[in-house]
GROMACS .gro file of C-alpha atoms in nm:
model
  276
    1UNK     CA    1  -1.212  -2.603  -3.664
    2UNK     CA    2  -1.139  -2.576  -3.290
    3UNK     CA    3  -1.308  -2.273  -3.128
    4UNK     CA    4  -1.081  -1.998  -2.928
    5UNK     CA    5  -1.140  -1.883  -2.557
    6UNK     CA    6  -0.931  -1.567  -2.522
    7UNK     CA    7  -0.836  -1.578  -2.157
    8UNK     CA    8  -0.856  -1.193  -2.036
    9UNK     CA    9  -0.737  -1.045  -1.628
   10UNK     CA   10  -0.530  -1.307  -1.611
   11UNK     CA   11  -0.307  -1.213  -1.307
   12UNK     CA   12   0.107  -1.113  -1.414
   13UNK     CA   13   0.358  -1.086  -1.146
   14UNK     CA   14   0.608  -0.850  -1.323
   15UNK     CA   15   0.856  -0.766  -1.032
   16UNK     CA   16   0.847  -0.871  -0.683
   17UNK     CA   17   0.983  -0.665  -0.393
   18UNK     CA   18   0.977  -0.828  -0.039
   19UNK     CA   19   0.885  -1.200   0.092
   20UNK     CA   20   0.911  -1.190   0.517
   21UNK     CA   21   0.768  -1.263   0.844
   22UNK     CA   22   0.756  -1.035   1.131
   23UNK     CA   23   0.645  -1.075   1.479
   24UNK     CA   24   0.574  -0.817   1.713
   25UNK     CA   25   0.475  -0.764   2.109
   26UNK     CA   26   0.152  -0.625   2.208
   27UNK     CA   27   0.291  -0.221   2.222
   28UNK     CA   28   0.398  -0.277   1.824
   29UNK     CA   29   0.305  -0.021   1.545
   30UNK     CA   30   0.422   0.033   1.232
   31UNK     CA   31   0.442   0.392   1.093
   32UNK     CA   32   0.227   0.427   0.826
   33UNK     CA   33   0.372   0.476   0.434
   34UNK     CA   34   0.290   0.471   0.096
   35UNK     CA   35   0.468   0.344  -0.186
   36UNK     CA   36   0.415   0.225  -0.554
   37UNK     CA   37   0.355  -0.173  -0.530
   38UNK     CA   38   0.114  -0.391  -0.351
   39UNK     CA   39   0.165  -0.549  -0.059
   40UNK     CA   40  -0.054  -0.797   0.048
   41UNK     CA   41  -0.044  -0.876   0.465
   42UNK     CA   42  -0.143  -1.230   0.607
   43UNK     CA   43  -0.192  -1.285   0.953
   44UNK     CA   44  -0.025  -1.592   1.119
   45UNK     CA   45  -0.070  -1.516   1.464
   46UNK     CA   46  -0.232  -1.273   1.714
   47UNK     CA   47  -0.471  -0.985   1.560
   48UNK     CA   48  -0.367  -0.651   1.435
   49UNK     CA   49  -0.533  -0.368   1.324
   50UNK     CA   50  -0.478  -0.176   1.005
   51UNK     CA   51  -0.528   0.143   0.786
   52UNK     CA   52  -0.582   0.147   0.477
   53UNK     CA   53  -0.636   0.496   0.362
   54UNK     CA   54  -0.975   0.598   0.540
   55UNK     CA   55  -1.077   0.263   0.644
   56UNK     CA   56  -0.994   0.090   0.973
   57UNK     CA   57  -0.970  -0.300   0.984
   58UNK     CA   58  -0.905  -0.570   1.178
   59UNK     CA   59  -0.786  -0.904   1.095
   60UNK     CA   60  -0.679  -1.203   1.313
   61UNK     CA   61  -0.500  -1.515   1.253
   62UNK     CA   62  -0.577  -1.689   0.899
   63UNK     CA   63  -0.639  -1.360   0.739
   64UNK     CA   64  -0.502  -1.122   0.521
   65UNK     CA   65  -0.536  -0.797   0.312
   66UNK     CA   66  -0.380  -0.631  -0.021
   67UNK     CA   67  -0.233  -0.277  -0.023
   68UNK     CA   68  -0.245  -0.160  -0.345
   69UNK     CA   69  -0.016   0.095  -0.479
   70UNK     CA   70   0.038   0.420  -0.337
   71UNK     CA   71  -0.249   0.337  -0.083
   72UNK     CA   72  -0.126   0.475   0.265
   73UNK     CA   73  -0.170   0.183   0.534
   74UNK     CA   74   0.022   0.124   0.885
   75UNK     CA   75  -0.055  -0.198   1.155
   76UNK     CA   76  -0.086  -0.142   1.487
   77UNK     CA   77  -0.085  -0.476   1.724
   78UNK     CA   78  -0.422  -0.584   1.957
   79UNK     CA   79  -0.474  -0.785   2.211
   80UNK     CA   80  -0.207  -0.851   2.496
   81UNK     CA   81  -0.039  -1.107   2.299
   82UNK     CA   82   0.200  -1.146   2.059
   83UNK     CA   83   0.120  -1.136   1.689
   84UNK     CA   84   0.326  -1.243   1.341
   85UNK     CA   85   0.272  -1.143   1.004
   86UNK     CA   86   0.360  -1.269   0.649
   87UNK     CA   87   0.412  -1.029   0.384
   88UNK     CA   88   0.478  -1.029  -0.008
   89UNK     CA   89   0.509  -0.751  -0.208
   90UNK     CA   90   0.495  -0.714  -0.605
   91UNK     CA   91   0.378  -0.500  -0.881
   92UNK     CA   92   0.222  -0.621  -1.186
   93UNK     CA   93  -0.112  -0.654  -1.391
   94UNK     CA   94  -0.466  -0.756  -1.357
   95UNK     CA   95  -0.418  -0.789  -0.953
   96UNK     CA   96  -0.751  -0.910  -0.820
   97UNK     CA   97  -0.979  -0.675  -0.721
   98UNK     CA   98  -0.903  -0.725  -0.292
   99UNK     CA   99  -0.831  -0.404  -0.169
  100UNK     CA  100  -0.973  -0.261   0.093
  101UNK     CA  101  -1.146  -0.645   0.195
  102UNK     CA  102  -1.061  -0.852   0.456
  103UNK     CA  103  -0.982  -1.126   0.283
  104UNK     CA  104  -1.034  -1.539   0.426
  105UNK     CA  105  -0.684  -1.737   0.405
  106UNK     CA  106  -0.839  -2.067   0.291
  107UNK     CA  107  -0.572  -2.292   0.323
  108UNK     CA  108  -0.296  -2.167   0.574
  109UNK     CA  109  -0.041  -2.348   0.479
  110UNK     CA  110   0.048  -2.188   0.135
  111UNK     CA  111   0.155  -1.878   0.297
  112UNK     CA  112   0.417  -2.059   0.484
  113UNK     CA  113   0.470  -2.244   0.178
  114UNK     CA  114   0.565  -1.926  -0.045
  115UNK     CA  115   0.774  -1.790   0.220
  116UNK     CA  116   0.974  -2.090   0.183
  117UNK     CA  117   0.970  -2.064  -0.176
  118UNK     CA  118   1.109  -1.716  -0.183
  119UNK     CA  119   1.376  -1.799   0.091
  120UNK     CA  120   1.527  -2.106  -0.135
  121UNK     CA  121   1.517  -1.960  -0.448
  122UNK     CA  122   1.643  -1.593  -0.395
  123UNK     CA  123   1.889  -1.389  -0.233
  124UNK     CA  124   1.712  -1.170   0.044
  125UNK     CA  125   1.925  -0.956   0.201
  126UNK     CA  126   1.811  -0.774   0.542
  127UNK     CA  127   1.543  -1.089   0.592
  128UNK     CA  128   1.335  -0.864   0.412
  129UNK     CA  129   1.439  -0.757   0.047
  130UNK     CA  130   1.448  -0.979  -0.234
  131UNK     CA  131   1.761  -0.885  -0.473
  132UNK     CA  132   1.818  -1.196  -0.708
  133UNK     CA  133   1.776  -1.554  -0.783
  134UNK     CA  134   2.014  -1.772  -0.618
  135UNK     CA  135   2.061  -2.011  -0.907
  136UNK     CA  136   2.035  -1.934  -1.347
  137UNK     CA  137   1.747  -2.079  -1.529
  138UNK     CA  138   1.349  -2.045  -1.447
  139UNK     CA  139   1.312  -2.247  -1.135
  140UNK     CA  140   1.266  -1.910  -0.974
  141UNK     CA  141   0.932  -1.843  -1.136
  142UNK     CA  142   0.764  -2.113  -0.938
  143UNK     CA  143   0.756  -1.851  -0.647
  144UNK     CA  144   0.593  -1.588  -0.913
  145UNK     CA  145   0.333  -1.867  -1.039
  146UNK     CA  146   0.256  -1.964  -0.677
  147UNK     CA  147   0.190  -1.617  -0.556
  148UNK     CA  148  -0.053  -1.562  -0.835
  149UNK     CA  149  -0.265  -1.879  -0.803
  150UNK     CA  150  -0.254  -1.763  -0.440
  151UNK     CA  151  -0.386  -1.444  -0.526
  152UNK     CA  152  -0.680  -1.614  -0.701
  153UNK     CA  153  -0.734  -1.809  -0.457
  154UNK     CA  154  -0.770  -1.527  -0.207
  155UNK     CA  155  -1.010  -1.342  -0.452
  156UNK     CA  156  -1.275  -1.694  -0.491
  157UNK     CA  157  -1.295  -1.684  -0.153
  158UNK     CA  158  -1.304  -1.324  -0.014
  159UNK     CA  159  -1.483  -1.175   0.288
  160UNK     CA  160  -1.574  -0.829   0.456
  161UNK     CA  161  -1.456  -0.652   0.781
  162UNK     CA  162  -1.851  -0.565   0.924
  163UNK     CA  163  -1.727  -0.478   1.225
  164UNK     CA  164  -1.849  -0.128   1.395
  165UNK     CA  165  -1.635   0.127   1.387
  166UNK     CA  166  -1.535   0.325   1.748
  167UNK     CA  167  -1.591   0.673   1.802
  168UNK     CA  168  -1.204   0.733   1.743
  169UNK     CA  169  -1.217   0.568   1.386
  170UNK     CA  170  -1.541   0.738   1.268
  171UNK     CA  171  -1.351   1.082   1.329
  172UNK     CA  172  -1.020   0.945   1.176
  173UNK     CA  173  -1.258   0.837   0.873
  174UNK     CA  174  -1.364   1.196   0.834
  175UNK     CA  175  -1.036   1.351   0.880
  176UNK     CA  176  -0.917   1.167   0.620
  177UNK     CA  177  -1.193   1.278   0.388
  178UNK     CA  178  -1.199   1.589   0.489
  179UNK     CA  179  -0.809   1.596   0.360
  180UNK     CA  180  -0.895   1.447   0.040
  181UNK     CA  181  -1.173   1.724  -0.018
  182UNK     CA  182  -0.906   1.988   0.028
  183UNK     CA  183  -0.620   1.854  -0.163
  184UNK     CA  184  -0.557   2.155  -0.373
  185UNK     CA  185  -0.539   2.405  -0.082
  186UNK     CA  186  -0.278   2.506   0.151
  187UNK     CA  187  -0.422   2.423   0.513
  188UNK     CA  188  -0.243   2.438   0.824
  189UNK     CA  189  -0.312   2.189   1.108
  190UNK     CA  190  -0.551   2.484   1.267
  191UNK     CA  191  -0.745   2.497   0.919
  192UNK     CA  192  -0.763   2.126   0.909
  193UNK     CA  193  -0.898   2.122   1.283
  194UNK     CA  194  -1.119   2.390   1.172
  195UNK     CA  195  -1.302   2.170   0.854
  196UNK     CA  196  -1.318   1.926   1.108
  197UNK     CA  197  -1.450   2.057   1.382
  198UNK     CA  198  -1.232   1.919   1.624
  199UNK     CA  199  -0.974   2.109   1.866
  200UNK     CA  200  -0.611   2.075   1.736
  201UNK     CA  201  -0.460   1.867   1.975
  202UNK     CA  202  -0.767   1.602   1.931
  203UNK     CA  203  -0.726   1.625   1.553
  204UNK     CA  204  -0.303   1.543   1.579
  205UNK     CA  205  -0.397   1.270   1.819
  206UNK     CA  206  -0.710   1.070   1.642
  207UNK     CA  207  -0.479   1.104   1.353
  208UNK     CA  208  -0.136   1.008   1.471
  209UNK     CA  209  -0.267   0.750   1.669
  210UNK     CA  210  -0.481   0.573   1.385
  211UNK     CA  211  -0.244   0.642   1.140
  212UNK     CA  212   0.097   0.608   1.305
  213UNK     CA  213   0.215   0.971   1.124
  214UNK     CA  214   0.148   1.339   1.168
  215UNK     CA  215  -0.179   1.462   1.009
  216UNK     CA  216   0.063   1.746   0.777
  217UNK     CA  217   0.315   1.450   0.695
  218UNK     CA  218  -0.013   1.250   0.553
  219UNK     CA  219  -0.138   1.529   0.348
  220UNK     CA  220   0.145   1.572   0.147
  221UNK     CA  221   0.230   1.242   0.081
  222UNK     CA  222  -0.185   1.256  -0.024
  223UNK     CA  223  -0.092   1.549  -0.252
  224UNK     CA  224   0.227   1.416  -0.377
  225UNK     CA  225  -0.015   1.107  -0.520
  226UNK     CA  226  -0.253   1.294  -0.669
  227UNK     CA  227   0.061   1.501  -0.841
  228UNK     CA  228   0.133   1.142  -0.952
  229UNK     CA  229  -0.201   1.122  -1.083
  230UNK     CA  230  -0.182   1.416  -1.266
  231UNK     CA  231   0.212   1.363  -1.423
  232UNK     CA  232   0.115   0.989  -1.554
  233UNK     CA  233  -0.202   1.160  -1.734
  234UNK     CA  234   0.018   1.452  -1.913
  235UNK     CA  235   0.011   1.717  -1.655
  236UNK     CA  236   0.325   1.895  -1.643
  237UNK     CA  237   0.502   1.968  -1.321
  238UNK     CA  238   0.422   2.313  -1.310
  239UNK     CA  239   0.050   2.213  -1.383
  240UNK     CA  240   0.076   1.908  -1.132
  241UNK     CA  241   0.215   2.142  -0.822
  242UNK     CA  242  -0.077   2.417  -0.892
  243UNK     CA  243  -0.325   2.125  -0.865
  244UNK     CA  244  -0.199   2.058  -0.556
  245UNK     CA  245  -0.142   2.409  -0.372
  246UNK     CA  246   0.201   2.452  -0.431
  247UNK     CA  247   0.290   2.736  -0.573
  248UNK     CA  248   0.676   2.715  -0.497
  249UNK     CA  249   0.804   2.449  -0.789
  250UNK     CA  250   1.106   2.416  -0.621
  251UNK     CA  251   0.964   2.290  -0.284
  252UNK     CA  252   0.710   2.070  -0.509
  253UNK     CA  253   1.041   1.872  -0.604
  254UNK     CA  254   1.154   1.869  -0.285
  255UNK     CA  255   0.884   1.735  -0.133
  256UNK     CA  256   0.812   1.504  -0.463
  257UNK     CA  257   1.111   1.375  -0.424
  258UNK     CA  258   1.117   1.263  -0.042
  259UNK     CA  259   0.798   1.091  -0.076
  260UNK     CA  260   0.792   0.901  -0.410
  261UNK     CA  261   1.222   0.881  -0.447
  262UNK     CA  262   1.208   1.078  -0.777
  263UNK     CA  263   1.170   1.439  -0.862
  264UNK     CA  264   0.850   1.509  -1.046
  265UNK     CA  265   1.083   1.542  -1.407
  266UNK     CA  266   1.227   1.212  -1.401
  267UNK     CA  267   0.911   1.081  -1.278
  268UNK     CA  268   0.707   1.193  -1.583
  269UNK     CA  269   1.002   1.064  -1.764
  270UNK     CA  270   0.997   0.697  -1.623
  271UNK     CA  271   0.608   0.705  -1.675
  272UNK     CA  272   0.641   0.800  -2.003
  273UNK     CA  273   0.915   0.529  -2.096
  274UNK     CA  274   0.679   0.263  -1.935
  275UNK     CA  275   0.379   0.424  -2.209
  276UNK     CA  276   0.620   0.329  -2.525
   0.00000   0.00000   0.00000
């Protein structure tokens, strides 16, 4: 009688998002954003620096780094040169554990390799967006198979960004959990200066210039993922807006709505659909 290995975390690609390549001058940022997939970043020229959340890295040609959902992150170009990145996004289960890592591209060609992939076998409209396959049948998964081998890859052979951080990014570190230990009050840019112990117009410019958006823009979209949080765990939105500091459900959904594209009802809906 033959013995049985159950085979657990093994990586699913469930729905994929965006497969493109972008290059950029040396003046380039990218305003930062949130949203509910990963997105994982590869490097294939240049160096850029990035945000993820509190943490500032920076990662040069042959390397790369996964987003993971609703993880606020922005790039901002170094050097004098010009850079180019390679990015796939996806959503799906047992993602390696690579977030927040620097991350060593060991062979460079397979990035090029799924790009090339994604661009024969579906229709992307913008250069960005993938909508469909191009052809019926399953020759389309090969792209989804690739990507996850190439996510295991990446995870065998990950590294660490060990590089000091400046003056600039230690404050923009503590801003940012300074905003995370206040995310069920209602604080004004002075109150958030205050906490931090920084003048006003230092505290909107550390932030804005690590993080590509204004400091009052960030904490709501901070709020509106905790409120989430709180909806996919049974929280209703009343509860979920209280938790948060808002006291005005109305302008909850409001802003709920212009961050995450759904208002907090048919959010707790669509999580609750996904449950059953």
């Amino acid at each position: 009688m033959h013995r049985v290995l159950k085979i657990k975390n093994n990586p699913e690609i469930t729905d994929i998002y965006t497969a493109f390549s972008q290059e950029f001058g040396p003046q380039f940022r990218f305003r930062g954003e949130t949203h509910d997939f990963w997105e994982l970043v590869c490097v294939t020229e240049g160096q850029i620096s990035v945000a993820a959340d509190s943490k500032i890295f920076t990662l040069k040609k042959g390397q790369a780094i996964l987003h993971s959902p609703m993880q606020f992150h922005n790039i901002t170009a170094m050097g004098s040169g010009s850079s180019s990145i390679t990015v796939f996004s996806f959503s799906g289960n047992n993602i390696p554990h690579l977030e927040n890592k620097v991350v060593e591209i060991g062979n460079f060609s397979r990035v090029k390799q799924l790009l090339e992939l994604a661009r024969k076998h579906f229709v992307i409209r913008h250069h960005f967006s993938i909508k469909e396959p191009k052809q019926k049948g399953s020759a389309h998964l090969l792209y989804v198979k690739r990507l996850e081998l190439f996510l295991l890859e990446l995870a065998e052979g990950y590294g660490t960004n060990s590089s000091k951080l400046s003056k600039g990014a230690e404050n923009y570190a503590f801003i940012i959990k300074t905003i995370n230990n206040n995310i069920e009050k209602r604080l004004s840019v002075t109150d958030l200066a205050a906490l931090c112990n920084m003048s006003e117009i230092n505290l909107q410019k550390t932030f804005s210039h690590y993080a590509g958006v204004g400091i009052m823009e960030y904490f709501n979209r901070i709020k509106m993922q905790r409120a989430a949080q709180l909806l996919n765990e049974g929280h209703s939105v009343k509860q979920a807006a209280l938790q948060v500091g808002f006291h005005d459900q109305n302008y909850f959904s409001t802003v709920f709505k212009r961050i995450t594209g759904h208002t907090p009802s048919r959010y707790k809906l669509k999580t609750e659909d996904d449950v059953k």
